[in-house]
mmCIF file of C-alpha atoms in Angstrom:
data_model
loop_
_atom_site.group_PDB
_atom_site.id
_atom_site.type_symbol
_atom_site.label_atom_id
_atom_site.label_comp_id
_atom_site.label_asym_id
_atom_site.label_seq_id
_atom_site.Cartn_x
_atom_site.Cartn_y
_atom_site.Cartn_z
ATOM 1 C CA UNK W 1 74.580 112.373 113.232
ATOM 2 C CA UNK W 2 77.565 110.551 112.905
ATOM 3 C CA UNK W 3 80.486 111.607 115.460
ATOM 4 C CA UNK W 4 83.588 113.117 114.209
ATOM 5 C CA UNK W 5 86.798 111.683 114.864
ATOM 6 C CA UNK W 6 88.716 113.528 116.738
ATOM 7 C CA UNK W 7 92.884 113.536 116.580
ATOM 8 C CA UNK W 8 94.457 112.140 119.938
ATOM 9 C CA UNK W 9 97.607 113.674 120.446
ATOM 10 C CA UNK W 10 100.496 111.229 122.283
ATOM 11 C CA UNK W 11 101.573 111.975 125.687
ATOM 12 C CA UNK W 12 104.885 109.729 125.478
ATOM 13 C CA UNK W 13 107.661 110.415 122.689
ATOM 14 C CA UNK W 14 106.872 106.592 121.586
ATOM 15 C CA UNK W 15 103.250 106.627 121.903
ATOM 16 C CA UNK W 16 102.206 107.392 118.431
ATOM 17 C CA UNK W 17 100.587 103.166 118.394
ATOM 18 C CA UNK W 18 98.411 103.712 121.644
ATOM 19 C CA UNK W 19 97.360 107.279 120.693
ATOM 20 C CA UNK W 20 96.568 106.134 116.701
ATOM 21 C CA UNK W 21 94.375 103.256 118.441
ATOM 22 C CA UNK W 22 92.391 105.687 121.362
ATOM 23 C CA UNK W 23 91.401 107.790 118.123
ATOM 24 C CA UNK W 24 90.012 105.259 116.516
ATOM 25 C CA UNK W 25 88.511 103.906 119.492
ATOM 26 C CA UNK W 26 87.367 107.288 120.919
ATOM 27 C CA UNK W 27 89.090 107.376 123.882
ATOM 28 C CA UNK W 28 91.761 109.708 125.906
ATOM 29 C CA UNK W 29 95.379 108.731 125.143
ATOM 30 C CA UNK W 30 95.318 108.243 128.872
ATOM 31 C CA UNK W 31 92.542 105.443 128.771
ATOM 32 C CA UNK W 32 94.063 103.532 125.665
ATOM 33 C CA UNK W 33 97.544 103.284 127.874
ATOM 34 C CA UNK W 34 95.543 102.438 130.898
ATOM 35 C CA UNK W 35 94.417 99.379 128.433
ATOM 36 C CA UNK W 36 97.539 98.502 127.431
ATOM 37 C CA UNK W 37 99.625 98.624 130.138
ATOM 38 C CA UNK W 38 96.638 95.831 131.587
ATOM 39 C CA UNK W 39 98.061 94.048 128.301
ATOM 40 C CA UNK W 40 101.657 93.985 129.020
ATOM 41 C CA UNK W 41 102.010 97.067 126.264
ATOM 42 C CA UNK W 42 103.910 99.830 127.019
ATOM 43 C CA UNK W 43 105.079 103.113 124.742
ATOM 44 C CA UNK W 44 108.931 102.542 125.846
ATOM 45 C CA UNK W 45 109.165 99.240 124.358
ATOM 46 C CA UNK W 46 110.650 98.968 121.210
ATOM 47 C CA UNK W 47 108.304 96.637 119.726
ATOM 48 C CA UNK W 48 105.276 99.327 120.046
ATOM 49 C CA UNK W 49 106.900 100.873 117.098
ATOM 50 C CA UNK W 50 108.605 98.339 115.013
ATOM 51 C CA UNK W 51 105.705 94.958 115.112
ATOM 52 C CA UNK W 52 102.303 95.531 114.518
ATOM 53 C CA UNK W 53 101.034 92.444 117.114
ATOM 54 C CA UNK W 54 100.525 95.132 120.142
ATOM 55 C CA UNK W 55 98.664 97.650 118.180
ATOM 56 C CA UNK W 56 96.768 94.505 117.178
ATOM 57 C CA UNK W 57 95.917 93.567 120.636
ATOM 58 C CA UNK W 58 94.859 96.872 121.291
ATOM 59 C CA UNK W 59 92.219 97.364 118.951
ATOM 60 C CA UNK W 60 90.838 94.008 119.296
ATOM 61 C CA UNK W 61 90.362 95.344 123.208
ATOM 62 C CA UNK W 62 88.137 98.362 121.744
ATOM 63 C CA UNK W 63 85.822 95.973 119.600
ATOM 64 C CA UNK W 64 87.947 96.930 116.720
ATOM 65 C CA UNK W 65 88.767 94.264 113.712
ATOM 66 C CA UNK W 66 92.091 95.443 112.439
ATOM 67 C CA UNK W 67 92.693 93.082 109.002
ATOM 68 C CA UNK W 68 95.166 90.219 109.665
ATOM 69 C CA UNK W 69 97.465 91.467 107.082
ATOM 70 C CA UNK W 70 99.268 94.915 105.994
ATOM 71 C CA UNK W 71 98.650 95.767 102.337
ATOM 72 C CA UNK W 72 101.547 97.870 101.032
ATOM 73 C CA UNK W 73 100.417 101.523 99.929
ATOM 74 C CA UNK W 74 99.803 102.048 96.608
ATOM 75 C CA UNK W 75 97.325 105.546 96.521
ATOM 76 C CA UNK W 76 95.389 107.341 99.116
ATOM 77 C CA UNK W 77 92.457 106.225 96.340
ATOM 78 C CA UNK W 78 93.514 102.755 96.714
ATOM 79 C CA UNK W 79 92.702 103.080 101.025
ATOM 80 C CA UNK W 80 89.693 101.726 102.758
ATOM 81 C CA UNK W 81 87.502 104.397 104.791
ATOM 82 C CA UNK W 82 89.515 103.350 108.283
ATOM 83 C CA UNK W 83 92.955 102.251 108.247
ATOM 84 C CA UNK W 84 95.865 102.870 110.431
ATOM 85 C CA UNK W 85 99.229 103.789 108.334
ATOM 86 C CA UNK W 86 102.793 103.555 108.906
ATOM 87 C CA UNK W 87 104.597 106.712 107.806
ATOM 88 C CA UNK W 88 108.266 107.632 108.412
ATOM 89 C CA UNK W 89 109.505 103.894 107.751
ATOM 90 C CA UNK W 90 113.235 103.399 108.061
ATOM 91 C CA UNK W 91 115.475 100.998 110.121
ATOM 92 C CA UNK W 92 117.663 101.522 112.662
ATOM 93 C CA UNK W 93 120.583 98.719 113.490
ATOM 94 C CA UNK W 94 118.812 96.150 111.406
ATOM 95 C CA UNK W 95 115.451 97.724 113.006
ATOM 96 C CA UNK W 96 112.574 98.545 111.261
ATOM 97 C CA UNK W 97 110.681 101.808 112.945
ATOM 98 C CA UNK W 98 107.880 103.768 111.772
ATOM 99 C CA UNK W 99 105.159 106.324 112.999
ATOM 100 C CA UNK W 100 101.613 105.360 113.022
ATOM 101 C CA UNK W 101 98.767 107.699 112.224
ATOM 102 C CA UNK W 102 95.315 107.306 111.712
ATOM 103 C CA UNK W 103 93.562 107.513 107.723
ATOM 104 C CA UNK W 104 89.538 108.090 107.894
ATOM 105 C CA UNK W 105 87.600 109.296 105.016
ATOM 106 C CA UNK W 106 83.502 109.821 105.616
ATOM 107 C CA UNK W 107 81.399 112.885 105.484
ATOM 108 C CA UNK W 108 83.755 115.520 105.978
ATOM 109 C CA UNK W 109 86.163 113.938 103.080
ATOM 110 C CA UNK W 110 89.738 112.062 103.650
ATOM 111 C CA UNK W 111 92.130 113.208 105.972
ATOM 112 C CA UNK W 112 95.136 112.044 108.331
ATOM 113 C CA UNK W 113 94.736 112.088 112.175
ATOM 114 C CA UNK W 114 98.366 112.448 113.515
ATOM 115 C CA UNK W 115 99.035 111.996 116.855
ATOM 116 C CA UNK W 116 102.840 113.879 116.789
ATOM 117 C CA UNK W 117 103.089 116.599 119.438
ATOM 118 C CA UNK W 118 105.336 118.808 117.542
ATOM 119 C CA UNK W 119 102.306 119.442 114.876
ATOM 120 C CA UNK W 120 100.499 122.694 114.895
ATOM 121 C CA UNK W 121 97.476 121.080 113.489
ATOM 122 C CA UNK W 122 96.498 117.335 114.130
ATOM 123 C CA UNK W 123 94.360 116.722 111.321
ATOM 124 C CA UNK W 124 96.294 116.817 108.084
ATOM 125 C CA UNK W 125 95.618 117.250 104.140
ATOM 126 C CA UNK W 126 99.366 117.382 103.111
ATOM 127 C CA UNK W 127 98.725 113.679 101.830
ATOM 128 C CA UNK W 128 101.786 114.653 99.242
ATOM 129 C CA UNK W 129 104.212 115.087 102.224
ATOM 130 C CA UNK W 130 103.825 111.432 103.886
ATOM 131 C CA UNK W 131 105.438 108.683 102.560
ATOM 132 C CA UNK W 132 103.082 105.839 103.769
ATOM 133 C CA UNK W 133 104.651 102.296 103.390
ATOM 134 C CA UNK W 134 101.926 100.521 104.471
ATOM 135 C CA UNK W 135 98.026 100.554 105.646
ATOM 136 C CA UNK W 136 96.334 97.992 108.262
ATOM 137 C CA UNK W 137 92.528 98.103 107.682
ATOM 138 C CA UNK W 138 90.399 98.443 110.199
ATOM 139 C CA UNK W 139 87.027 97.492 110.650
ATOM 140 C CA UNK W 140 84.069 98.569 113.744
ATOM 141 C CA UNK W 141 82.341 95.695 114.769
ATOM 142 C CA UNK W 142 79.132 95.331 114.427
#
């Protein structure tokens, strides 16, 4: 059978890109910043969380094809089987910040893989209580 993917919760405050990317990938959080930190990526910097190039990079490392553009959200219908989202968009001094969690729908229905520490559970079905802006596709290759 087909494995299950499983939530990876972040071990950084700012890791929410690098964890969204070892769930996808099926790795430990810890192996995923291992990878990125070999790509000049690190959770502290700013640009983790407000450009999408380093999660980019990232999944491209894991085999992964993320699509080359975001498509704004229109309904959780409307979403491929894989995508990554950005929920929680705002700026900050001009900044644009958001949190990135992980959208898979497959056998066991559609669901939201959220990487947040402070969350009881890590899979979530509260679709109605995140405000996605936008999805990135993403794509195993084959």
């Amino acid at each position: 059978g087909e494995s299950v993917m499983k939530p990876v919760v972040q071990l950084e405050r700012t890791g929410c890109g690098i964890a969204a990317v070892a769930t996808v990938a099926g790795v430990s959080y810890r192996q995923a910043r291992r990878a990125a930190n070999q790509l000049g990526i690190f959770a502290a910097d700013r640009r983790l969380w407000s450009e999408t190039a380093y999660v980019r990079r990232l999944l491209r490392e894991y085999c992964l094809r993320p699509e080359s553009t975001e498509q704004p959200f229109r309904s959780w219908n409307n979403l491929p089987n894989l995508a990554l989202l950005a929920i929680k968009w705002h700026r900050e001094n001009g900044r644009l910040f958001w949190h990135w969690v992980v959208f898979v729908r497959d056998g066991k229905g559609e669901r939201v893989l959220d990487s947040n520490r402070a969350l009881k559970s890590h899979v979530r079905r509260d679709f109605g209580r995140m405000r996605v802006k936008w999805y990135m596709a993403v794509s195993k290759k084959r």
